[in-house]
Amino acid sequence: MTLISRSRYSALALLVAVSSSAFAATVTGTVTNKTVNKPAGGDDVVLIAFAQGMQEAARTKTDAKGHYSIDVPDSGMHLIRVDHQKAAYFQPVPPGTTTANVDVYDVLPKVDGVSTEAAVMRIETDAQGLHVIENYFVKNDSNPPMTQLSQRSYEIYLPPDARIEGSAAMAPGGMPVSSSPIPTGEKGYYAYIFPIRPGETRFQVSYHLPYTGSFNFTPKVSLPTQNVAVMLPKAMVFKGGGAVGFQPINDGTDAQTFLARNVSPSQVMAFTVSGTGSMPREQQSQSGNDANAAGPEAGQSSATNDTRPGGGLGNPIDTPDPLNKYKWWILSGLALVLAVAAAFLLRAKPEAASAPAAIPPTPVVIPASGQGDLLAALKEELFTLETERLEGKLSESEYAEQKAALEMVLRRALSRQAILS
């Protein structure tokens, strides 16, 4: 190597070192155990880099006072993960952040105060038979607040012949991640290994059933459940049965909804669906507005006509709609779209062997105030991308290229929202 080459090499190395040091920063924070309102000492603190495909960038531990300090190697978007008693808790670290405090909770396999606020079945038909998406909205009102986590954190019952296609879970204030229900050994009986933190955790599973024009459901809940709802197209027919009664809801949409309230695990539920039909999607909002514009007379007429799908079940439940807070999540199919987003946004290589093996996949926490705009954008782009791939309109290389571009947009959106918050 000539003297000039050595000089250029040295200058380049110096430039790289200076550039790297210019981006280096330190994030400090305190981890607080909210179960006992004391510092959480000895917890693992992991820095995750978005730019590296959600890979671990640094690791440390909290001291006796719950304090930690960790070096951030670049100016990109990062995430702090704290592992406390095998449950993971997250805090976003946008560029320029110097402080990130994290709240954690003690973990028990069974926590008092956990119940199901709503269990909702979304049923329609397609070329593969009967397509069902089940959503579970689980409340953790424990006092003192604790996280429920075990090999059976949340149990679900599906029809024995269900062919599961996908599933997701979402922690309070987070985004969905892929989380598969594990078979327990009894046919149709599954369990999620996912931490149920204080607040509302959501689970979703999608499956197909063999269908010859009619199907008898005998659903079962694993916890006391405030609302059990069945949603299906108006072209299909619902017939209740069993000890638990279902009533129709006047909800002003292009779908029909039947609701049972305050269901316990010991109660027997049964109903039959027949016919064919698809749930409303893109036209949902407009149709809902048109239905509402029709006035109460339209609802009364529908309620008194026993020949309509699901007719003869008694007077409909009028407003306020007990499922109103969940409808955006269920009717639009947005939850599955978000799960697709999270699947590639949060994908990562297996962690080092020193990482706790029992920690399940956990969503990124983003500010609630910024979720609306992000969800609206994801709905269109991700649904279109996945649909075109399934329909064969995109090659694998085209799909991978567009997915990578969308991933970059998502990272930028998350970074921008965290900064604005």
Tab-separated table of C-alpha atoms in Angstrom:
chain	number	residue	atom	x	y	z
A	1	MET	CA	0.000	0.000	0.000
A	2	THR	CA	1.449	3.413	-0.990
A	3	LEU	CA	1.813	6.289	1.411
A	4	ILE	CA	-1.030	8.140	-0.337
A	5	SER	CA	-3.272	5.081	-0.128
A	6	ARG	CA	-2.461	4.712	3.567
A	7	SER	CA	-3.287	8.360	4.149
A	8	ARG	CA	-6.587	8.069	2.313
A	9	TYR	CA	-7.427	4.896	4.222
A	10	SER	CA	-6.587	6.544	7.540
A	11	ALA	CA	-8.623	9.606	6.648
A	12	LEU	CA	-11.579	7.448	5.656
A	13	ALA	CA	-11.356	5.454	8.890
A	14	LEU	CA	-11.207	8.667	10.869
A	15	LEU	CA	-14.216	10.051	8.990
A	16	VAL	CA	-16.215	6.893	9.701
A	17	ALA	CA	-15.254	7.025	13.370
A	18	VAL	CA	-16.189	10.690	13.641
A	19	SER	CA	-19.488	10.090	11.839
A	20	SER	CA	-20.332	7.172	14.126
A	21	SER	CA	-19.504	9.129	17.245
A	22	ALA	CA	-21.629	12.019	15.991
A	23	PHE	CA	-24.686	9.745	15.997
A	24	ALA	CA	-23.909	8.077	19.308
A	25	ALA	CA	-26.212	9.003	22.175
A	26	THR	CA	-27.165	7.712	25.577
A	27	VAL	CA	-30.679	6.962	26.768
A	28	THR	CA	-31.362	6.761	30.484
A	29	GLY	CA	-34.522	5.929	32.351
A	30	THR	CA	-36.190	4.358	35.339
A	31	VAL	CA	-38.130	1.110	35.370
A	32	THR	CA	-40.922	1.140	37.946
A	33	ASN	CA	-42.795	-1.907	39.213
A	34	LYS	CA	-46.362	-0.558	39.334
A	35	THR	CA	-47.607	-3.592	41.255
A	36	VAL	CA	-45.708	-2.463	44.344
A	37	ASN	CA	-44.873	1.113	43.231
A	38	LYS	CA	-41.165	0.509	43.710
A	39	PRO	CA	-38.114	0.545	41.420
A	40	ALA	CA	-37.616	-2.660	39.421
A	41	GLY	CA	-34.015	-3.644	40.046
A	42	GLY	CA	-32.174	-6.340	38.076
A	43	ASP	CA	-34.470	-6.282	35.019
A	44	ASP	CA	-32.968	-6.777	31.551
A	45	VAL	CA	-33.138	-3.667	29.353
A	46	VAL	CA	-32.722	-4.280	25.615
A	47	LEU	CA	-32.310	-1.668	22.870
A	48	ILE	CA	-33.955	-2.774	19.607
A	49	ALA	CA	-33.049	-1.098	16.305
A	50	PHE	CA	-35.759	-0.633	13.657
A	51	ALA	CA	-33.189	-0.075	10.903
A	52	GLN	CA	-31.719	-3.540	11.566
A	53	GLY	CA	-35.017	-5.368	11.174
A	54	MET	CA	-35.954	-5.175	14.854
A	55	GLN	CA	-32.629	-6.623	15.996
A	56	GLU	CA	-31.021	-6.221	19.397
A	57	ALA	CA	-28.514	-3.344	19.378
A	58	ALA	CA	-27.490	-3.184	23.048
A	59	ARG	CA	-28.335	-4.689	26.416
A	60	THR	CA	-27.971	-3.743	30.088
A	61	LYS	CA	-29.687	-4.201	33.468
A	62	THR	CA	-31.415	-1.872	35.896
A	63	ASP	CA	-29.653	-1.092	39.144
A	64	ALA	CA	-31.156	-1.373	42.610
A	65	LYS	CA	-33.006	1.930	42.096
A	66	GLY	CA	-34.469	0.832	38.760
A	67	HIS	CA	-32.153	3.117	36.786
A	68	TYR	CA	-30.481	2.143	33.525
A	69	SER	CA	-28.261	3.752	30.913
A	70	ILE	CA	-27.804	2.408	27.394
A	71	ASP	CA	-25.873	3.673	24.361
A	72	VAL	CA	-27.793	4.273	21.127
A	73	PRO	CA	-25.441	3.655	18.176
A	74	ASP	CA	-27.241	5.646	15.473
A	75	SER	CA	-29.892	8.296	14.888
A	76	GLY	CA	-32.613	5.905	13.730
A	77	MET	CA	-35.821	4.826	15.435
A	78	HIS	CA	-35.294	2.458	18.377
A	79	LEU	CA	-37.290	0.658	21.011
A	80	ILE	CA	-36.571	-0.080	24.659
A	81	ARG	CA	-37.710	-3.510	25.829
A	82	VAL	CA	-37.732	-4.366	29.530
A	83	ASP	CA	-38.032	-8.020	30.535
A	84	HIS	CA	-39.670	-8.376	33.939
A	85	GLN	CA	-40.510	-11.838	35.241
A	86	LYS	CA	-40.538	-13.225	31.665
A	87	ALA	CA	-43.024	-10.618	30.397
A	88	ALA	CA	-41.844	-7.872	28.020
A	89	TYR	CA	-42.717	-4.163	28.187
A	90	PHE	CA	-41.867	-1.603	25.499
A	91	GLN	CA	-41.184	2.097	25.131
A	92	PRO	CA	-40.439	3.811	21.775
A	93	VAL	CA	-37.206	5.773	21.472
A	94	PRO	CA	-37.494	8.323	18.615
A	95	PRO	CA	-34.354	10.067	17.349
A	96	GLY	CA	-33.116	12.626	19.859
A	97	THR	CA	-34.685	10.895	22.864
A	98	THR	CA	-32.531	10.890	25.983
A	99	THR	CA	-35.017	9.570	28.559
A	100	ALA	CA	-37.320	6.537	28.381
A	101	ASN	CA	-39.089	5.439	31.553
A	102	VAL	CA	-40.911	2.096	31.562
A	103	ASP	CA	-43.647	0.717	33.839
A	104	VAL	CA	-43.747	-3.033	34.506
A	105	TYR	CA	-45.955	-5.327	36.577
A	106	ASP	CA	-45.438	-8.488	38.582
A	107	VAL	CA	-46.521	-11.695	36.862
A	108	LEU	CA	-48.788	-14.488	38.061
A	109	PRO	CA	-50.206	-17.447	36.085
A	110	LYS	CA	-53.706	-16.509	37.289
A	111	VAL	CA	-54.783	-12.974	38.199
A	112	ASP	CA	-58.033	-11.896	39.839
A	113	GLY	CA	-59.864	-9.227	37.843
A	114	VAL	CA	-59.348	-10.709	34.359
A	115	SER	CA	-62.532	-11.127	32.313
A	116	THR	CA	-63.702	-10.996	28.710
A	117	GLU	CA	-65.477	-7.778	27.841
A	118	ALA	CA	-66.564	-9.021	24.413
A	119	ALA	CA	-66.215	-12.129	22.264
A	120	VAL	CA	-67.274	-11.473	18.683
A	121	MET	CA	-67.627	-13.925	15.797
A	122	ARG	CA	-67.549	-12.497	12.261
A	123	ILE	CA	-68.998	-15.119	9.876
A	124	GLU	CA	-69.260	-15.202	6.077
A	125	THR	CA	-68.875	-17.656	3.195
A	126	ASP	CA	-66.259	-17.896	0.461
A	127	ALA	CA	-64.898	-20.437	-2.009
A	128	GLN	CA	-63.272	-22.444	0.812
A	129	GLY	CA	-66.431	-22.782	2.899
A	130	LEU	CA	-67.388	-20.910	6.038
A	131	HIS	CA	-64.912	-18.197	7.006
A	132	VAL	CA	-64.892	-17.100	10.659
A	133	ILE	CA	-62.891	-14.414	12.446
A	134	GLU	CA	-63.177	-14.417	16.235
A	135	ASN	CA	-62.161	-11.380	18.296
A	136	TYR	CA	-61.720	-11.397	22.075
A	137	PHE	CA	-61.455	-8.178	24.100
A	138	VAL	CA	-59.984	-9.088	27.490
A	139	LYS	CA	-59.976	-6.758	30.507
A	140	ASN	CA	-57.429	-6.882	33.283
A	141	ASP	CA	-58.758	-4.823	36.193
A	142	SER	CA	-56.512	-6.447	38.790
A	143	ASN	CA	-55.850	-4.529	42.009
A	144	PRO	CA	-52.981	-4.184	42.630
A	145	PRO	CA	-52.275	-4.262	38.891
A	146	MET	CA	-50.550	-7.468	37.742
A	147	THR	CA	-49.829	-9.267	34.470
A	148	GLN	CA	-51.315	-12.705	33.811
A	149	LEU	CA	-48.876	-14.952	31.951
A	150	SER	CA	-48.607	-18.742	31.727
A	151	GLN	CA	-48.760	-21.561	29.202
A	152	ARG	CA	-52.512	-20.869	29.191
A	153	SER	CA	-52.739	-17.107	29.622
A	154	TYR	CA	-55.998	-16.978	27.644
A	155	GLU	CA	-57.999	-20.016	26.545
A	156	ILE	CA	-60.375	-20.265	23.602
A	157	TYR	CA	-62.728	-22.893	22.213
A	158	LEU	CA	-63.143	-23.336	18.452
A	159	PRO	CA	-65.239	-25.775	16.425
A	160	PRO	CA	-63.412	-29.153	16.280
A	161	ASP	CA	-63.064	-28.992	12.467
A	162	ALA	CA	-61.692	-25.437	12.397
A	163	ARG	CA	-58.683	-24.945	10.099
A	164	ILE	CA	-56.775	-22.045	11.657
A	165	GLU	CA	-55.258	-19.674	9.090
A	166	GLY	CA	-53.925	-16.822	11.168
A	167	SER	CA	-54.029	-15.227	14.574
A	168	ALA	CA	-52.894	-12.080	16.326
A	169	ALA	CA	-52.656	-10.517	19.759
A	170	MET	CA	-52.425	-6.894	20.838
A	171	ALA	CA	-51.347	-5.582	24.220
A	172	PRO	CA	-52.857	-2.407	25.719
A	173	GLY	CA	-51.772	0.611	23.669
A	174	GLY	CA	-49.795	-1.526	21.225
A	175	MET	CA	-49.983	-2.895	17.709
A	176	PRO	CA	-50.971	-6.437	16.706
A	177	VAL	CA	-48.365	-9.179	16.350
A	178	SER	CA	-48.672	-12.721	15.150
A	179	SER	CA	-49.399	-14.956	18.148
A	180	SER	CA	-50.635	-18.475	17.570
A	181	PRO	CA	-53.038	-20.269	19.911
A	182	ILE	CA	-51.457	-23.523	21.068
A	183	PRO	CA	-53.454	-26.807	21.030
A	184	THR	CA	-54.001	-28.111	24.561
A	185	GLY	CA	-54.585	-31.727	23.591
A	186	GLU	CA	-58.379	-31.504	23.562
A	187	LYS	CA	-59.781	-30.992	20.078
A	188	GLY	CA	-60.984	-27.438	19.571
A	189	TYR	CA	-59.409	-26.218	22.830
A	190	TYR	CA	-56.496	-23.767	22.489
A	191	ALA	CA	-54.489	-21.390	24.629
A	192	TYR	CA	-52.507	-18.203	23.971
A	193	ILE	CA	-49.125	-17.798	25.667
A	194	PHE	CA	-49.333	-14.025	25.704
A	195	PRO	CA	-49.103	-11.598	28.643
A	196	ILE	CA	-52.422	-10.084	29.693
A	197	ARG	CA	-51.342	-6.749	31.131
A	198	PRO	CA	-53.499	-4.303	33.088
A	199	GLY	CA	-55.895	-2.680	30.617
A	200	GLU	CA	-57.384	-4.262	27.481
A	201	THR	CA	-55.689	-7.040	25.524
A	202	ARG	CA	-57.113	-8.174	22.191
A	203	PHE	CA	-56.887	-11.594	20.563
A	204	GLN	CA	-57.982	-12.605	17.097
A	205	VAL	CA	-58.087	-15.911	15.243
A	206	SER	CA	-59.195	-16.603	11.667
A	207	TYR	CA	-60.287	-20.038	10.447
A	208	HIS	CA	-62.305	-21.931	7.847
A	209	LEU	CA	-64.941	-24.625	8.356
A	210	PRO	CA	-66.354	-27.197	5.925
A	211	TYR	CA	-69.734	-25.904	4.786
A	212	THR	CA	-72.667	-27.474	2.970
A	213	GLY	CA	-75.107	-24.597	3.364
A	214	SER	CA	-75.735	-24.855	7.109
A	215	PHE	CA	-73.561	-25.125	10.221
A	216	ASN	CA	-74.335	-25.638	13.917
A	217	PHE	CA	-72.119	-23.708	16.336
A	218	THR	CA	-71.775	-24.592	20.025
A	219	PRO	CA	-69.384	-21.867	21.266
A	220	LYS	CA	-67.964	-21.778	24.776
A	221	VAL	CA	-66.284	-19.016	26.772
A	222	SER	CA	-63.352	-19.614	29.120
A	223	LEU	CA	-64.032	-16.579	31.341
A	224	PRO	CA	-67.147	-14.644	32.381
A	225	THR	CA	-68.001	-12.649	29.260
A	226	GLN	CA	-70.006	-9.453	29.213
A	227	ASN	CA	-70.967	-9.593	25.518
A	228	VAL	CA	-70.996	-12.516	23.069
A	229	ALA	CA	-71.854	-11.332	19.565
A	230	VAL	CA	-72.314	-12.989	16.197
A	231	MET	CA	-72.025	-10.840	13.051
A	232	LEU	CA	-72.895	-12.115	9.584
A	233	PRO	CA	-74.121	-10.839	6.205
A	234	LYS	CA	-77.778	-9.948	5.865
A	235	ALA	CA	-78.076	-12.573	3.122
A	236	MET	CA	-77.415	-15.347	5.649
A	237	VAL	CA	-79.847	-16.728	8.238
A	238	PHE	CA	-79.202	-16.955	11.985
A	239	LYS	CA	-81.197	-19.258	14.274
A	240	GLY	CA	-80.586	-19.250	18.021
A	241	GLY	CA	-80.628	-22.279	20.289
A	242	GLY	CA	-79.325	-23.542	23.619
A	243	ALA	CA	-79.865	-22.018	27.043
A	244	VAL	CA	-78.345	-18.643	26.156
A	245	GLY	CA	-80.616	-16.312	24.207
A	246	PHE	CA	-79.355	-14.043	21.410
A	247	GLN	CA	-81.093	-10.795	20.473
A	248	PRO	CA	-80.653	-8.802	17.244
A	249	ILE	CA	-79.071	-5.338	17.381
A	250	ASN	CA	-80.162	-2.326	15.346
A	251	ASP	CA	-76.702	-1.084	14.404
A	252	GLY	CA	-77.346	0.665	11.071
A	253	THR	CA	-74.823	-1.368	9.034
A	254	ASP	CA	-75.006	-3.750	6.103
A	255	ALA	CA	-74.387	-6.651	8.485
A	256	GLN	CA	-76.632	-8.226	11.083
A	257	THR	CA	-75.552	-8.689	14.687
A	258	PHE	CA	-76.931	-10.955	17.426
A	259	LEU	CA	-75.959	-10.459	21.035
A	260	ALA	CA	-75.958	-12.481	24.263
A	261	ARG	CA	-75.034	-10.758	27.511
A	262	ASN	CA	-73.334	-11.848	30.733
A	263	VAL	CA	-72.390	-15.368	29.643
A	264	SER	CA	-70.572	-17.661	32.071
A	265	PRO	CA	-68.306	-20.600	31.146
A	266	SER	CA	-70.876	-23.060	32.473
A	267	GLN	CA	-73.696	-21.849	30.213
A	268	VAL	CA	-74.546	-23.719	27.011
A	269	MET	CA	-74.649	-21.661	23.812
A	270	ALA	CA	-75.802	-22.866	20.414
A	271	PHE	CA	-76.890	-21.345	17.119
A	272	THR	CA	-77.134	-22.256	13.450
A	273	VAL	CA	-76.171	-20.213	10.394
A	274	SER	CA	-77.262	-21.026	6.866
A	275	GLY	CA	-77.123	-19.532	3.391
A	276	THR	CA	-74.272	-17.644	1.737
A	277	GLY	CA	-73.018	-14.073	1.798
A	278	SER	CA	-70.038	-11.765	2.321
A	279	MET	CA	-69.559	-9.133	4.986
A	280	PRO	CA	-69.499	-5.473	3.880
A	281	ARG	CA	-66.064	-3.941	3.495
A	282	GLU	CA	-65.183	-0.806	1.617
A	283	GLN	CA	-68.813	0.319	1.333
A	284	GLN	CA	-69.358	-0.079	5.055
A	285	SER	CA	-69.211	3.588	6.045
A	286	GLN	CA	-71.459	4.796	3.250
A	287	SER	CA	-73.940	2.018	3.831
A	288	GLY	CA	-73.973	2.756	7.526
A	289	ASN	CA	-74.717	6.415	6.838
A	290	ASP	CA	-77.513	5.480	4.437
A	291	ALA	CA	-79.005	3.119	6.993
A	292	ASN	CA	-78.925	5.741	9.682
A	293	ALA	CA	-80.497	8.268	7.330
A	294	ALA	CA	-83.432	5.942	6.812
A	295	GLY	CA	-84.664	6.806	10.273
A	296	PRO	CA	-86.097	4.713	13.097
A	297	GLU	CA	-89.065	3.558	11.043
A	298	ALA	CA	-86.761	1.435	8.897
A	299	GLY	CA	-85.338	-0.266	11.976
A	300	GLN	CA	-88.801	-0.949	13.375
A	301	SER	CA	-89.949	-2.445	10.115
A	302	SER	CA	-86.946	-4.738	9.994
A	303	ALA	CA	-87.411	-5.772	13.604
A	304	THR	CA	-91.020	-6.807	13.200
A	305	ASN	CA	-90.518	-8.792	9.991
A	306	ASP	CA	-89.986	-12.405	11.080
A	307	THR	CA	-89.069	-13.518	7.549
A	308	ARG	CA	-85.795	-11.566	7.570
A	309	PRO	CA	-82.546	-13.423	8.422
A	310	GLY	CA	-82.537	-14.077	12.145
A	311	GLY	CA	-86.157	-13.024	12.510
A	312	GLY	CA	-88.358	-14.120	15.357
A	313	LEU	CA	-85.662	-13.659	18.034
A	314	GLY	CA	-87.533	-10.944	19.897
A	315	ASN	CA	-87.293	-7.179	19.900
A	316	PRO	CA	-83.933	-5.799	18.765
A	317	ILE	CA	-81.588	-4.131	21.224
A	318	ASP	CA	-81.620	-0.425	20.389
A	319	THR	CA	-78.963	2.168	21.048
A	320	PRO	CA	-76.653	2.602	22.804
A	321	ASP	CA	-74.965	-0.243	20.907
A	322	PRO	CA	-72.932	-2.299	23.430
A	323	LEU	CA	-70.474	-3.235	20.657
A	324	ASN	CA	-70.001	0.244	19.236
A	325	LYS	CA	-66.435	0.610	20.569
A	326	TYR	CA	-65.368	-2.570	18.739
A	327	LYS	CA	-67.162	-2.151	15.430
A	328	TRP	CA	-64.342	-0.412	13.537
A	329	TRP	CA	-62.058	-3.302	14.489
A	330	ILE	CA	-64.427	-6.074	13.475
A	331	LEU	CA	-66.521	-4.961	10.515
A	332	SER	CA	-63.759	-3.544	8.348
A	333	GLY	CA	-61.512	-6.543	8.843
A	334	LEU	CA	-58.844	-4.061	9.890
A	335	ALA	CA	-57.413	-6.268	12.615
A	336	LEU	CA	-56.147	-8.867	10.171
A	337	VAL	CA	-54.689	-6.136	7.985
A	338	LEU	CA	-52.804	-4.762	10.970
A	339	ALA	CA	-51.579	-8.224	11.856
A	340	VAL	CA	-50.081	-8.465	8.377
A	341	ALA	CA	-48.366	-5.132	8.946
A	342	ALA	CA	-46.993	-6.193	12.285
A	343	ALA	CA	-45.824	-9.523	10.901
A	344	PHE	CA	-43.246	-7.883	8.667
A	345	LEU	CA	-42.729	-4.678	10.646
A	346	LEU	CA	-41.850	-6.582	13.797
A	347	ARG	CA	-40.204	-9.638	12.265
A	348	ALA	CA	-36.816	-10.418	13.733
A	349	LYS	CA	-34.210	-13.165	13.822
A	350	PRO	CA	-34.123	-15.466	16.872
A	351	GLU	CA	-32.657	-13.731	19.876
A	352	ALA	CA	-29.429	-14.730	21.547
A	353	ALA	CA	-29.586	-17.719	23.840
A	354	SER	CA	-29.141	-15.448	26.835
A	355	ALA	CA	-32.520	-13.830	26.197
A	356	PRO	CA	-35.474	-15.210	28.200
A	357	ALA	CA	-36.995	-17.960	26.033
A	358	ALA	CA	-40.484	-17.730	27.509
A	359	ILE	CA	-41.156	-14.167	26.332
A	360	PRO	CA	-43.839	-14.263	23.621
A	361	PRO	CA	-44.020	-11.851	20.692
A	362	THR	CA	-45.154	-8.440	21.886
A	363	PRO	CA	-46.340	-5.360	20.000
A	364	VAL	CA	-44.695	-2.007	19.626
A	365	VAL	CA	-46.277	0.654	21.780
A	366	ILE	CA	-47.322	3.762	19.863
A	367	PRO	CA	-49.151	6.810	21.180
A	368	ALA	CA	-52.925	6.336	21.148
A	369	SER	CA	-53.423	9.852	19.794
A	370	GLY	CA	-51.621	8.974	16.579
A	371	GLN	CA	-53.089	5.581	15.882
A	372	GLY	CA	-56.122	6.759	13.912
A	373	ASP	CA	-54.267	8.178	10.936
A	374	LEU	CA	-51.870	5.257	10.820
A	375	LEU	CA	-54.684	2.711	10.885
A	376	ALA	CA	-56.547	4.457	8.084
A	377	ALA	CA	-53.485	4.403	5.845
A	378	LEU	CA	-52.658	0.795	6.652
A	379	LYS	CA	-56.139	-0.392	5.801
A	380	GLU	CA	-55.946	0.605	2.152
A	381	GLU	CA	-52.317	-0.134	1.366
A	382	LEU	CA	-51.862	-3.420	3.190
A	383	PHE	CA	-55.206	-4.884	2.209
A	384	THR	CA	-54.512	-4.061	-1.447
A	385	LEU	CA	-50.985	-5.479	-1.325
A	386	GLU	CA	-51.990	-8.772	0.265
A	387	THR	CA	-55.038	-9.143	-1.983
A	388	GLU	CA	-53.013	-8.608	-5.161
A	389	ARG	CA	-50.495	-11.172	-4.013
A	390	LEU	CA	-53.198	-13.775	-3.287
A	391	GLU	CA	-54.825	-13.088	-6.644
A	392	GLY	CA	-51.521	-13.625	-8.445
A	393	LYS	CA	-51.275	-10.029	-9.674
A	394	LEU	CA	-47.836	-9.614	-8.074
A	395	SER	CA	-44.767	-11.792	-8.458
A	396	GLU	CA	-42.838	-12.707	-5.330
A	397	SER	CA	-40.128	-10.207	-6.226
A	398	GLU	CA	-42.670	-7.425	-6.815
A	399	TYR	CA	-44.419	-8.273	-3.557
A	400	ALA	CA	-41.143	-8.270	-1.614
A	401	GLU	CA	-40.107	-4.943	-3.154
A	402	GLN	CA	-43.409	-3.223	-2.387
A	403	LYS	CA	-43.536	-4.716	1.096
A	404	ALA	CA	-40.048	-3.377	1.820
A	405	ALA	CA	-41.086	0.073	0.634
A	406	LEU	CA	-44.191	-0.017	2.822
A	407	GLU	CA	-42.096	-1.144	5.773
A	408	MET	CA	-39.943	1.952	5.377
A	409	VAL	CA	-43.040	4.161	5.329
A	410	LEU	CA	-44.318	2.472	8.478
A	411	ARG	CA	-41.040	3.076	10.278
A	412	ARG	CA	-41.120	6.736	9.318
A	413	ALA	CA	-44.757	7.033	10.423
A	414	LEU	CA	-44.031	5.430	13.782
A	415	SER	CA	-41.025	7.673	14.261
A	416	ARG	CA	-43.011	10.784	13.366
A	417	GLN	CA	-45.890	9.880	15.688
A	418	ALA	CA	-43.538	9.212	18.570
A	419	ILE	CA	-41.852	12.579	18.015
A	420	LEU	CA	-45.167	14.425	17.903
A	421	SER	CA	-46.322	12.751	21.091
